[in-house]
Short mmCIF file of C-alpha atoms and ligand atoms in Angstrom, two decimals:
data_model
loop_
_atom_site.label_atom_id
_atom_site.label_comp_id
_atom_site.label_asym_id
_atom_site.label_seq_id
_atom_site.Cartn_x
_atom_site.Cartn_y
_atom_site.Cartn_z
CA UNK S 1458 10.64 -15.24 -9.89
CA UNK S 1459 7.56 -17.78 -10.67
CA UNK S 1460 5.26 -17.26 -13.73
CA UNK S 1461 2.11 -15.97 -12.90
CA UNK S 1462 -1.30 -18.34 -13.35
CA UNK S 1463 -2.57 -17.21 -16.80
CA UNK S 1464 -5.79 -19.64 -16.23
CA UNK S 1465 -7.94 -16.79 -14.54
CA UNK S 1466 -10.30 -14.72 -16.30
CA UNK S 1467 -10.09 -10.97 -15.52
CA UNK S 1468 -12.19 -9.59 -12.78
CA UNK S 1469 -13.83 -6.19 -12.74
CA UNK S 1470 -14.37 -4.87 -9.50
CA UNK S 1471 -16.77 -1.41 -9.36
CA UNK S 1472 -17.20 0.11 -5.99
CA UNK S 1473 -19.16 3.52 -5.40
CA UNK S 1474 -17.99 6.45 -3.14
CA UNK S 1475 -21.40 8.08 -2.71
CA UNK S 1476 -19.44 10.99 -0.88
CA UNK S 1477 -17.29 11.86 -3.71
CA UNK S 1478 -19.77 10.94 -6.38
CA UNK S 1479 -17.24 8.33 -8.38
CA UNK S 1480 -16.70 4.75 -8.68
CA UNK S 1481 -13.57 3.17 -8.42
CA UNK S 1482 -12.92 0.70 -11.13
CA UNK S 1483 -10.61 -2.39 -10.35
CA UNK S 1484 -9.47 -4.71 -13.25
CA UNK S 1485 -7.66 -7.96 -11.67
CA UNK S 1486 -6.12 -10.58 -13.20
CA UNK S 1487 -3.32 -11.77 -15.86
CA UNK S 1488 -2.75 -9.47 -18.49
CA UNK S 1489 -5.80 -7.30 -17.28
CA UNK S 1490 -3.60 -4.22 -18.45
CA UNK S 1491 -5.11 -5.19 -22.17
CA UNK S 1492 -8.82 -4.29 -21.02
CA UNK S 1493 -7.31 -0.51 -21.10
CA UNK S 1494 -7.59 -0.13 -24.82
CA UNK S 1495 -11.16 -0.28 -24.19
CA UNK S 1496 -11.73 1.55 -21.47
CA UNK S 1497 -9.44 4.37 -22.20
CA UNK S 1498 -12.08 5.84 -25.09
CA UNK S 1499 -13.73 8.23 -22.86
CA UNK S 1500 -10.00 9.93 -21.92
CA UNK S 1501 -8.09 11.68 -24.03
CA UNK S 1502 -5.61 10.96 -26.11
CA UNK S 1503 -2.65 12.45 -24.06
CA UNK S 1504 -0.91 10.76 -21.39
CA UNK S 1505 2.47 10.92 -19.73
CA UNK S 1506 3.48 7.80 -17.99
CA UNK S 1507 5.15 8.34 -14.86
CA UNK S 1508 7.40 5.32 -13.85
CA UNK S 1509 11.13 4.67 -12.37
CA UNK S 1510 14.08 3.19 -14.73
CA UNK S 1511 13.92 -0.45 -12.94
CA UNK S 1512 10.09 -0.76 -14.14
CA UNK S 1513 10.76 1.37 -17.51
CA UNK S 1514 13.38 -1.03 -18.42
CA UNK S 1515 11.18 -4.34 -17.97
CA UNK S 1516 7.50 -2.96 -18.54
CA UNK S 1517 7.37 0.50 -20.51
CA UNK S 1518 7.35 -1.71 -23.68
CA UNK S 1519 4.22 -3.80 -22.69
CA UNK S 1520 2.25 -1.00 -21.63
CA UNK S 1521 3.57 1.66 -24.33
CA UNK S 1522 2.30 -1.09 -26.74
CA UNK S 1523 -1.32 -1.54 -25.44
CA UNK S 1524 -1.50 2.49 -25.33
CA UNK S 1525 -0.46 2.50 -29.05
CA UNK S 1526 -3.15 0.07 -30.27
CA UNK S 1527 -5.26 3.59 -30.22
CA UNK S 1528 -2.90 5.19 -33.01
CA UNK S 1529 -3.92 8.82 -32.07
CA UNK S 1530 -3.08 8.52 -28.48
CA UNK S 1531 0.81 10.61 -27.74
CA UNK S 1532 2.25 8.66 -25.08
CA UNK S 1533 5.22 10.48 -23.01
CA UNK S 1534 7.15 9.07 -20.45
CA UNK S 1535 9.17 10.63 -17.62
CA UNK S 1536 11.26 8.16 -15.51
CA UNK S 1537 13.08 8.62 -12.30
CA UNK S 1538 15.66 6.55 -10.62
CA UNK S 1539 14.44 4.21 -8.15
CA UNK S 1540 15.59 5.02 -4.90
CA UNK S 1541 13.75 6.75 -1.46
CA UNK S 1542 13.76 10.18 -2.82
CA UNK S 1543 10.94 9.63 -5.63
CA UNK S 1544 8.19 10.68 -3.24
CA UNK S 1545 10.22 14.00 -2.58
CA UNK S 1546 9.37 17.61 -3.36
CA UNK S 1547 12.04 17.63 -6.31
CA UNK S 1548 10.80 14.87 -7.69
CA UNK S 1549 7.02 16.56 -7.78
CA UNK S 1550 8.36 19.73 -9.55
CA UNK S 1551 10.13 17.44 -12.17
CA UNK S 1552 6.68 16.04 -12.77
CA UNK S 1553 4.88 19.62 -13.06
CA UNK S 1554 7.60 21.02 -15.25
CA UNK S 1555 7.37 18.34 -17.38
CA UNK S 1556 3.17 18.14 -17.49
CA UNK S 1557 3.55 22.20 -18.20
CA UNK S 1558 6.20 22.32 -20.92
CA UNK S 1559 4.72 19.44 -22.88
CA UNK S 1560 1.37 21.54 -22.86
CA UNK S 1561 -0.61 18.73 -20.67
CA UNK S 1562 -4.30 19.89 -20.05
CA UNK S 1563 -6.98 19.23 -17.54
CA UNK S 1564 -8.37 16.82 -19.76
CA UNK S 1565 -5.23 14.51 -20.37
CA UNK S 1566 -4.02 11.65 -17.94
CA UNK S 1567 -1.03 10.66 -15.80
CA UNK S 1568 -0.45 7.11 -15.88
CA UNK S 1569 1.32 5.66 -12.88
CA UNK S 1570 3.36 2.57 -13.10
CA UNK S 1571 5.41 1.57 -10.63
CA UNK S 1572 5.28 0.69 -6.94
CA UNK S 1573 3.68 2.39 -3.83
CA UNK S 1574 6.37 5.09 -4.60
CA UNK S 1575 5.42 6.17 -7.85
CA UNK S 1576 1.77 5.65 -6.94
CA UNK S 1577 1.74 8.19 -4.18
CA UNK S 1578 3.81 10.88 -6.12
CA UNK S 1579 1.68 10.47 -9.53
CA UNK S 1580 -1.38 10.40 -7.43
CA UNK S 1581 -0.52 13.70 -5.71
CA UNK S 1582 0.62 15.45 -9.24
CA UNK S 1583 -2.48 14.43 -10.56
CA UNK S 1584 -4.28 15.59 -8.34
CA UNK S 1585 -2.88 18.97 -8.10
CA UNK S 1586 -1.50 20.07 -11.79
CA UNK S 1587 -4.49 22.28 -12.90
CA UNK S 1588 -6.63 21.20 -9.90
CA UNK S 1589 -6.42 17.76 -11.09
CA UNK S 1590 -6.08 16.16 -14.06
CA UNK S 1591 -7.02 12.53 -15.18
CA UNK S 1592 -4.80 9.53 -13.50
CA UNK S 1593 -4.82 6.01 -13.82
CA UNK S 1594 -2.56 3.61 -11.52
CA UNK S 1595 -0.94 0.61 -12.71
CA UNK S 1596 0.36 -0.46 -9.59
CA UNK S 1597 3.81 -3.09 -10.37
CA UNK S 1598 4.45 -4.81 -7.08
CA UNK S 1599 2.22 -6.77 -5.00
CA UNK S 1600 2.03 -3.96 -2.16
CA UNK S 1601 0.85 -1.45 -4.63
CA UNK S 1602 -1.65 -4.17 -6.52
CA UNK S 1603 -3.55 -4.98 -2.92
CA UNK S 1604 -3.12 -1.98 -1.40
CA UNK S 1605 -0.55 1.17 -2.13
CA UNK S 1606 -2.46 1.67 -5.48
CA UNK S 1607 -5.81 1.38 -4.40
CA UNK S 1608 -8.36 3.84 -2.57
CA UNK S 1609 -6.72 7.57 -3.75
CA UNK S 1610 -4.34 8.42 -0.60
CA UNK S 1611 -1.24 9.81 -2.00
CA UNK S 1612 1.64 11.60 -0.68
CA UNK S 1613 5.11 12.65 -0.26
CA UNK S 1614 8.10 12.77 2.27
CA UNK S 1615 8.93 15.73 3.94
CA UNK S 1616 12.31 15.81 5.65
CA UNK S 1617 12.86 12.23 5.95
CA UNK S 1618 9.36 11.82 7.12
CA UNK S 1619 7.36 9.45 5.66
CA UNK S 1620 3.69 11.32 3.71
CA UNK S 1621 3.79 14.43 5.72
CA UNK S 1622 2.23 15.97 2.38
CA UNK S 1623 -0.82 14.53 0.81
CA UNK S 1624 -4.24 14.49 -0.41
CA UNK S 1625 -6.96 12.13 -1.54
CA UNK S 1626 -7.32 11.56 -5.15
CA UNK S 1627 -9.01 8.70 -7.11
CA UNK S 1628 -7.69 7.04 -10.41
CA UNK S 1629 -10.37 6.53 -12.95
CA UNK S 1630 -9.16 2.75 -13.25
CA UNK S 1631 -6.62 0.70 -11.65
CA UNK S 1632 -5.23 -2.26 -13.29
CA UNK S 1633 -4.10 -5.03 -11.13
CA UNK S 1634 -2.04 -7.01 -13.75
CA UNK S 1635 -0.14 -10.22 -12.20
CA UNK S 1636 2.07 -9.72 -15.18
CA UNK S 1637 4.09 -7.53 -13.75
CA UNK S 1638 5.17 -9.49 -10.83
CA UNK S 1639 6.52 -11.90 -12.55
CA UNK S 1640 10.28 -9.59 -12.53
CA UNK S 1641 9.79 -8.79 -8.90
CA UNK S 1642 12.41 -9.74 -6.81
CA UNK S 1643 11.24 -12.07 -3.74
CA UNK S 1644 12.01 -9.38 -0.93
CA UNK S 1645 9.29 -7.24 -2.73
CA UNK S 1646 7.16 -10.34 -3.04
CA UNK S 1647 7.14 -10.69 0.81
CA UNK S 1648 7.17 -7.11 1.54
CA UNK S 1649 3.60 -7.41 -0.11
CA UNK S 1650 2.92 -10.33 2.15
CA UNK S 1651 3.65 -8.43 5.03
CA UNK S 1652 0.22 -5.82 3.81
CA UNK S 1653 -1.67 -9.04 2.85
CA UNK S 1654 -1.03 -10.61 6.72
CA UNK S 1655 -2.04 -6.99 7.91
CA UNK S 1656 -5.97 -7.70 6.54
CA UNK S 1657 -5.65 -10.89 8.30
CA UNK S 1658 -5.07 -9.19 11.59
CA UNK S 1659 -7.96 -6.81 11.02
CA UNK S 1660 -10.89 -8.71 8.66
CA UNK S 1661 -13.06 -8.99 11.48
CA UNK S 1662 -13.07 -5.21 12.60
CA UNK S 1663 -13.98 -4.47 9.10
CA UNK S 1664 -16.69 -7.12 8.66
CA UNK S 1665 -18.24 -5.14 11.56
CA UNK S 1666 -17.97 -1.78 9.94
CA UNK S 1667 -18.28 -1.54 6.40
CA UNK S 1668 -20.30 -4.21 3.72
CA UNK S 1669 -17.28 -7.03 3.42
CA UNK S 1670 -18.27 -10.27 4.46
CA UNK S 1671 -16.49 -12.84 6.20
CA UNK S 1672 -16.15 -16.27 4.44
CA UNK S 1673 -16.64 -19.51 6.30
CA UNK S 1674 -12.87 -19.43 7.32
CA UNK S 1675 -11.12 -16.60 8.79
CA UNK S 1676 -7.91 -15.12 6.14
CA UNK S 1677 -5.92 -15.98 9.36
CA UNK S 1678 -6.50 -19.57 8.75
CA UNK S 1679 -6.38 -19.10 5.13
CA UNK S 1680 -2.86 -17.53 5.29
CA UNK S 1681 -1.54 -19.99 7.86
CA UNK S 1682 -2.54 -22.52 5.50
CA UNK S 1683 -0.55 -20.80 2.48
CA UNK S 1684 2.15 -20.63 4.13
CA UNK S 1685 2.62 -24.25 4.31
CA UNK S 1686 2.09 -24.85 0.76
CA UNK S 1687 4.79 -22.51 -0.99
CA UNK S 1688 2.34 -19.62 -1.90
CA UNK S 1689 3.91 -17.50 -4.45
CA UNK S 1690 2.21 -15.82 -7.88
CA UNK S 1691 1.31 -18.85 -10.07
CA UNK S 1692 -0.38 -20.67 -6.45
CA UNK S 1693 -3.79 -21.49 -7.73
CA UNK S 1694 -5.45 -19.35 -4.43
CA UNK S 1695 -3.22 -16.72 -5.46
CA UNK S 1696 -5.92 -14.52 -7.63
CA UNK S 1697 -8.20 -15.31 -4.27
CA UNK S 1698 -5.97 -14.09 -1.70
CA UNK S 1699 -5.62 -10.49 -3.92
CA UNK S 1700 -9.32 -10.38 -4.38
CA UNK S 1701 -9.93 -10.76 -0.56
CA UNK S 1702 -7.30 -8.26 0.36
CA UNK S 1703 -9.34 -5.68 -3.05
CA UNK S 1704 -12.27 -6.45 -1.41
CA UNK S 1705 -11.52 -5.41 2.04
CA UNK S 1706 -9.99 -2.05 1.05
CA UNK S 1707 -12.47 -1.27 -1.27
CA UNK S 1708 -15.17 -1.72 1.31
CA UNK S 1709 -12.99 0.06 4.08
CA UNK S 1710 -12.74 3.23 1.35
CA UNK S 1711 -16.28 3.24 0.45
CA UNK S 1712 -17.07 3.36 4.15
CA UNK S 1713 -14.61 6.20 4.93
CA UNK S 1714 -13.26 7.62 2.12
CA UNK S 1715 -11.53 10.78 4.10
CA UNK S 1716 -9.41 8.16 6.33
CA UNK S 1717 -11.38 9.89 9.49
CA UNK S 1718 -12.45 6.71 10.99
CA UNK S 1719 -12.65 2.70 10.00
CA UNK S 1720 -10.44 3.50 7.10
CA UNK S 1721 -7.76 4.01 9.78
CA UNK S 1722 -7.43 0.40 10.95
CA UNK S 1723 -5.21 -0.11 7.23
CA UNK S 1724 -2.69 1.64 9.14
CA UNK S 1725 -1.93 -1.28 11.80
CA UNK S 1726 1.50 -1.63 12.17
CA UNK S 1727 2.01 1.51 10.69
CA UNK S 1728 2.33 4.09 13.69
CA UNK S 1729 5.23 2.14 14.40
CA UNK S 1730 6.53 0.94 11.03
CA UNK S 1731 6.91 4.20 9.74
CA UNK S 1732 9.09 5.29 12.99
CA UNK S 1733 11.22 2.39 11.86
CA UNK S 1734 11.35 3.25 8.21
CA UNK S 1735 12.35 7.13 9.46
CA UNK S 1736 14.87 5.46 11.99
CA UNK S 1737 16.16 3.18 9.51
CA UNK S 1738 15.83 4.48 6.17
CA UNK S 1739 17.01 2.00 3.17
CA UNK S 1740 17.71 -0.98 6.04
CA UNK S 1741 14.19 -2.01 5.75
CA UNK S 1742 11.65 -1.57 2.73
CA UNK S 1743 7.86 -0.37 3.29
CA UNK S 1744 6.55 -4.45 4.15
CA UNK S 1745 9.29 -5.22 6.07
CA UNK S 1746 8.73 -2.36 8.44
CA UNK S 1747 5.40 -2.87 8.78
CA UNK S 1748 5.83 -6.46 9.74
CA UNK S 1749 7.87 -5.13 12.66
CA UNK S 1750 5.84 -2.42 12.95
CA UNK S 1751 2.59 -5.03 13.58
CA UNK S 1752 4.91 -7.05 15.80
CA UNK S 1753 5.15 -4.06 18.24
CA UNK S 1754 1.30 -3.47 17.93
CA UNK S 1755 1.06 -7.21 19.48
CA UNK S 1756 3.36 -6.23 22.26
CA UNK S 1757 2.15 -2.89 23.19
CA UNK S 1758 -1.51 -4.73 22.93
CA UNK S 1759 -0.17 -7.54 25.10
CA UNK S 1760 1.58 -4.74 28.14
CA UNK S 1761 -1.69 -3.22 27.87
CA UNK S 1762 -3.71 -6.70 28.47
CA UNK S 1763 -5.84 -5.66 25.46
CA UNK S 1764 -4.14 -9.26 23.55
CA UNK S 1765 -2.28 -12.17 24.59
CA UNK S 1766 1.46 -13.39 24.12
CA UNK S 1767 -0.24 -16.18 22.47
CA UNK S 1768 -1.64 -14.18 19.85
CA UNK S 1769 1.86 -12.63 19.40
CA UNK S 1770 3.36 -15.79 18.98
CA UNK S 1771 0.76 -16.26 16.63
CA UNK S 1772 1.49 -13.32 14.10
CA UNK S 1773 5.40 -13.93 14.55
CA UNK S 1774 5.15 -17.37 13.19
CA UNK S 1775 2.84 -16.45 10.05
CA UNK S 1776 5.11 -13.44 9.24
CA UNK S 1777 8.47 -15.18 9.75
CA UNK S 1778 6.72 -17.94 7.35
CA UNK S 1779 6.87 -15.80 4.96
CA UNK S 1780 10.55 -14.67 4.95
CA UNK S 1781 9.57 -11.49 7.23
CA UNK S 1782 11.05 -9.82 9.97
CA UNK S 1783 9.68 -9.44 13.33
CA UNK S 1784 12.37 -7.68 15.28
CA UNK S 1785 15.05 -4.82 14.50
CA UNK S 1786 18.71 -6.23 14.19
CA UNK S 1787 21.49 -4.70 15.74
CA UNK S 1788 19.47 -2.12 17.94
CA UNK S 1789 20.96 0.82 18.16
CA UNK S 1790 21.14 2.46 21.55
CA UNK S 1791 19.21 5.59 20.60
CA UNK S 1792 16.50 3.67 18.85
CA UNK S 1793 14.05 4.29 21.32
CA UNK S 1794 14.66 7.79 21.39
CA UNK S 1795 14.51 7.83 17.36
CA UNK S 1796 11.13 6.19 17.55
CA UNK S 1797 9.39 8.79 20.07
CA UNK S 1798 10.42 11.38 18.24
CA UNK S 1799 9.49 9.65 14.65
CA UNK S 1800 6.10 9.40 16.66
CA UNK S 1801 6.07 13.13 17.43
CA UNK S 1802 5.71 13.84 13.69
CA UNK S 1803 3.21 11.01 12.56
CA UNK S 1804 -0.30 11.84 11.38
CA UNK S 1805 -2.27 9.77 14.23
CA UNK S 1806 -0.34 12.18 16.98
CA UNK S 1807 -3.25 14.37 18.63
CA UNK S 1808 -0.96 16.68 20.81
CA UNK S 1809 0.96 14.45 23.57
CA UNK S 1810 -1.30 11.43 22.54
CA UNK S 1811 -1.01 8.89 20.13
CA UNK S 1812 -4.03 6.90 18.78
CA UNK S 1813 -2.65 3.32 17.87
CA UNK S 1814 -4.60 0.30 16.20
CA UNK S 1815 -3.87 -2.54 18.74
CA UNK S 1816 -4.93 -6.20 18.25
CA UNK S 1817 -7.62 -7.42 20.90
CA UNK S 1818 -8.14 -11.11 22.26
CA UNK S 1819 -9.40 -12.37 18.69
CA UNK S 1820 -6.69 -12.42 16.08
CA UNK S 1821 -8.68 -10.38 13.00
CA UNK S 1822 -10.17 -7.58 16.13
CA UNK S 1823 -8.57 -4.28 16.56
CA UNK S 1824 -9.25 -0.99 18.05
CA UNK S 1825 -8.69 1.25 15.80
CA UNK S 1826 -8.69 4.43 18.46
CA UNK S 1827 -6.49 3.64 21.05
CA UNK S 1828 -5.03 6.52 22.26
CA UNK S 1829 -1.92 5.84 24.48
CA UNK S 1830 0.05 9.07 25.73
CA UNK S 1831 3.24 9.12 24.02
CA UNK S 1832 5.02 9.12 27.24
CA UNK S 1833 3.99 5.89 28.36
CA UNK S 1834 4.50 4.13 24.95
CA UNK S 1835 8.16 5.91 25.51
CA UNK S 1836 8.33 4.19 29.43
CA UNK S 1837 7.23 0.87 27.88
CA UNK S 1838 9.84 1.08 25.40
CA UNK S 1839 12.05 1.50 28.08
CA UNK S 1840 10.89 -0.81 30.53
CA UNK S 1841 10.87 -4.16 28.16
CA UNK S 1842 12.89 -5.62 25.56
CA UNK S 1843 11.13 -4.54 22.34
N1 NAD D 759 -0.88 5.53 -0.69
C1 NAD D 759 -1.68 4.35 0.43
O1 NAD D 759 -2.47 3.72 0.01
C2 NAD D 759 0.12 3.15 0.62
C3 NAD D 759 -0.30 2.21 0.87
C4 NAD D 759 0.69 1.52 1.38
C5 NAD D 759 2.05 2.00 1.15
N2 NAD D 759 2.19 3.26 0.66
C6 NAD D 759 3.36 3.54 0.22
O2 NAD D 759 4.09 2.66 -0.99
C7 NAD D 759 5.42 2.90 -0.56
C8 NAD D 759 6.16 1.06 -1.01
O3 NAD D 759 5.67 0.62 -2.39
P1 NAD D 759 6.00 -0.60 -3.01
O4 NAD D 759 6.27 -1.27 -1.69
O5 NAD D 759 5.49 -0.58 -4.00
O6 NAD D 759 7.58 0.06 -2.56
P2 NAD D 759 8.47 0.83 -4.24
O7 NAD D 759 7.53 1.65 -5.13
O8 NAD D 759 9.75 1.25 -3.54
O9 NAD D 759 8.81 -0.48 -5.10
C9 NAD D 759 9.41 -1.40 -4.22
C10 NAD D 759 10.98 -1.86 -5.58
O10 NAD D 759 10.82 -2.68 -6.65
C11 NAD D 759 10.90 -2.61 -7.45
N3 NAD D 759 9.87 -2.51 -8.55
C12 NAD D 759 8.49 -2.18 -8.80
N4 NAD D 759 8.37 -3.26 -9.74
C13 NAD D 759 8.72 -3.89 -10.21
C14 NAD D 759 8.75 -5.09 -11.05
N5 NAD D 759 7.60 -5.15 -11.54
N6 NAD D 759 9.74 -5.64 -11.40
C15 NAD D 759 11.00 -5.80 -10.78
N7 NAD D 759 10.66 -4.11 -9.73
C16 NAD D 759 9.83 -3.89 -9.45
C17 NAD D 759 11.38 -0.60 -7.76
O11 NAD D 759 12.01 -0.46 -8.82
C18 NAD D 759 11.52 -0.84 -6.20
O12 NAD D 759 13.30 -1.05 -6.02
C19 NAD D 759 5.86 3.32 0.32
O13 NAD D 759 6.41 4.66 0.01
C20 NAD D 759 4.46 3.53 1.16
O14 NAD D 759 4.45 4.51 1.83
C21 NAD D 759 1.29 4.04 0.21
#
């Protein structure tokens, strides 16, 4: 994988969440984690680094060296085998057991070191152990650096269904350090690109309802241009792209921390995406499932005359240019039934209806509460070759 660009200085993004009387502090840039030594002085000196074996082998040394800069710090590590089941109740009980046996108190800190799976598990454990202990997020995938590691949502899966159990609990600090991305396999890089592209499909709606301001060119236009320019982590625009996503996410979270309104638009593509993940476990990673899910949302929107086939094609081109899938391969006969079953467990379901986030005529605008009866979706799925 490519080397990250070393020349950019570290950027601090801070935003207040008035409702929770808290500040989100994100430190962004190559080796931004070095700032931890100064910032962690406000915390007690005992840390549990929660991670998984892939990441521990590659990166625990780097993190430990920074934590051990203060010789009084006690650093423990709990590492899981990398797999879908990280986000399950067994892992969670392992974390609680470890914290208890090692006498962690409320002032101590869990550090999430890993992708979205680890951030989700660590967030839930931190929120619930002793009714809340300190949390620091060190997301190590592109997807978790621009999305999963930010915003306080956490959760774990129940019986194969995604994020059925969770809370909203914010880390004290988040370090978005591009150094970690140097070891990221390219498939995982593109998975992160799916969530980056998602921001381009919701940018205008975010600017309408939050303090996020549109630039002179739309994010969709910028990403299209970058897709022609070998956009990888050493590209000179890489940090700006990440900062644009973070700015959208932070402004949305600050406006709607509890996920009751505008924050829902961040789930664009996720209703179908989660259903695809549940139906095809291990076939698609999160970003790939969301990529297909966004195409389904465009298809549904064009069938409901909210958007057009031209927009659908534009979305397909951008996602394909970043090596992302735009449809399910080897669609099995039961796919529609399985999809409908998965919808029934979706958090956005209300009785027999489901609130979809659907694209509108202008790319970047979405209706984030478009209510469709599940039966209608079922008929649409049957009537058209999705
Ligand atoms: N809480 C939220 O707001 C939110 C938002 C989006 C997604 N999510 C969740 O995030 C999860 C997906 O996150 P993800 O895409 O980061 O997946 P992941 O955590 O499963 O990581 C993907 C793979 O990358 C490997 N990896 C991680 N960092 C690496 C590095 N630096 N170098 C090499 N390999 C590395 C991991 O071992 C794993 O195999 C899903 O469970 C999803 O539900 C949560």
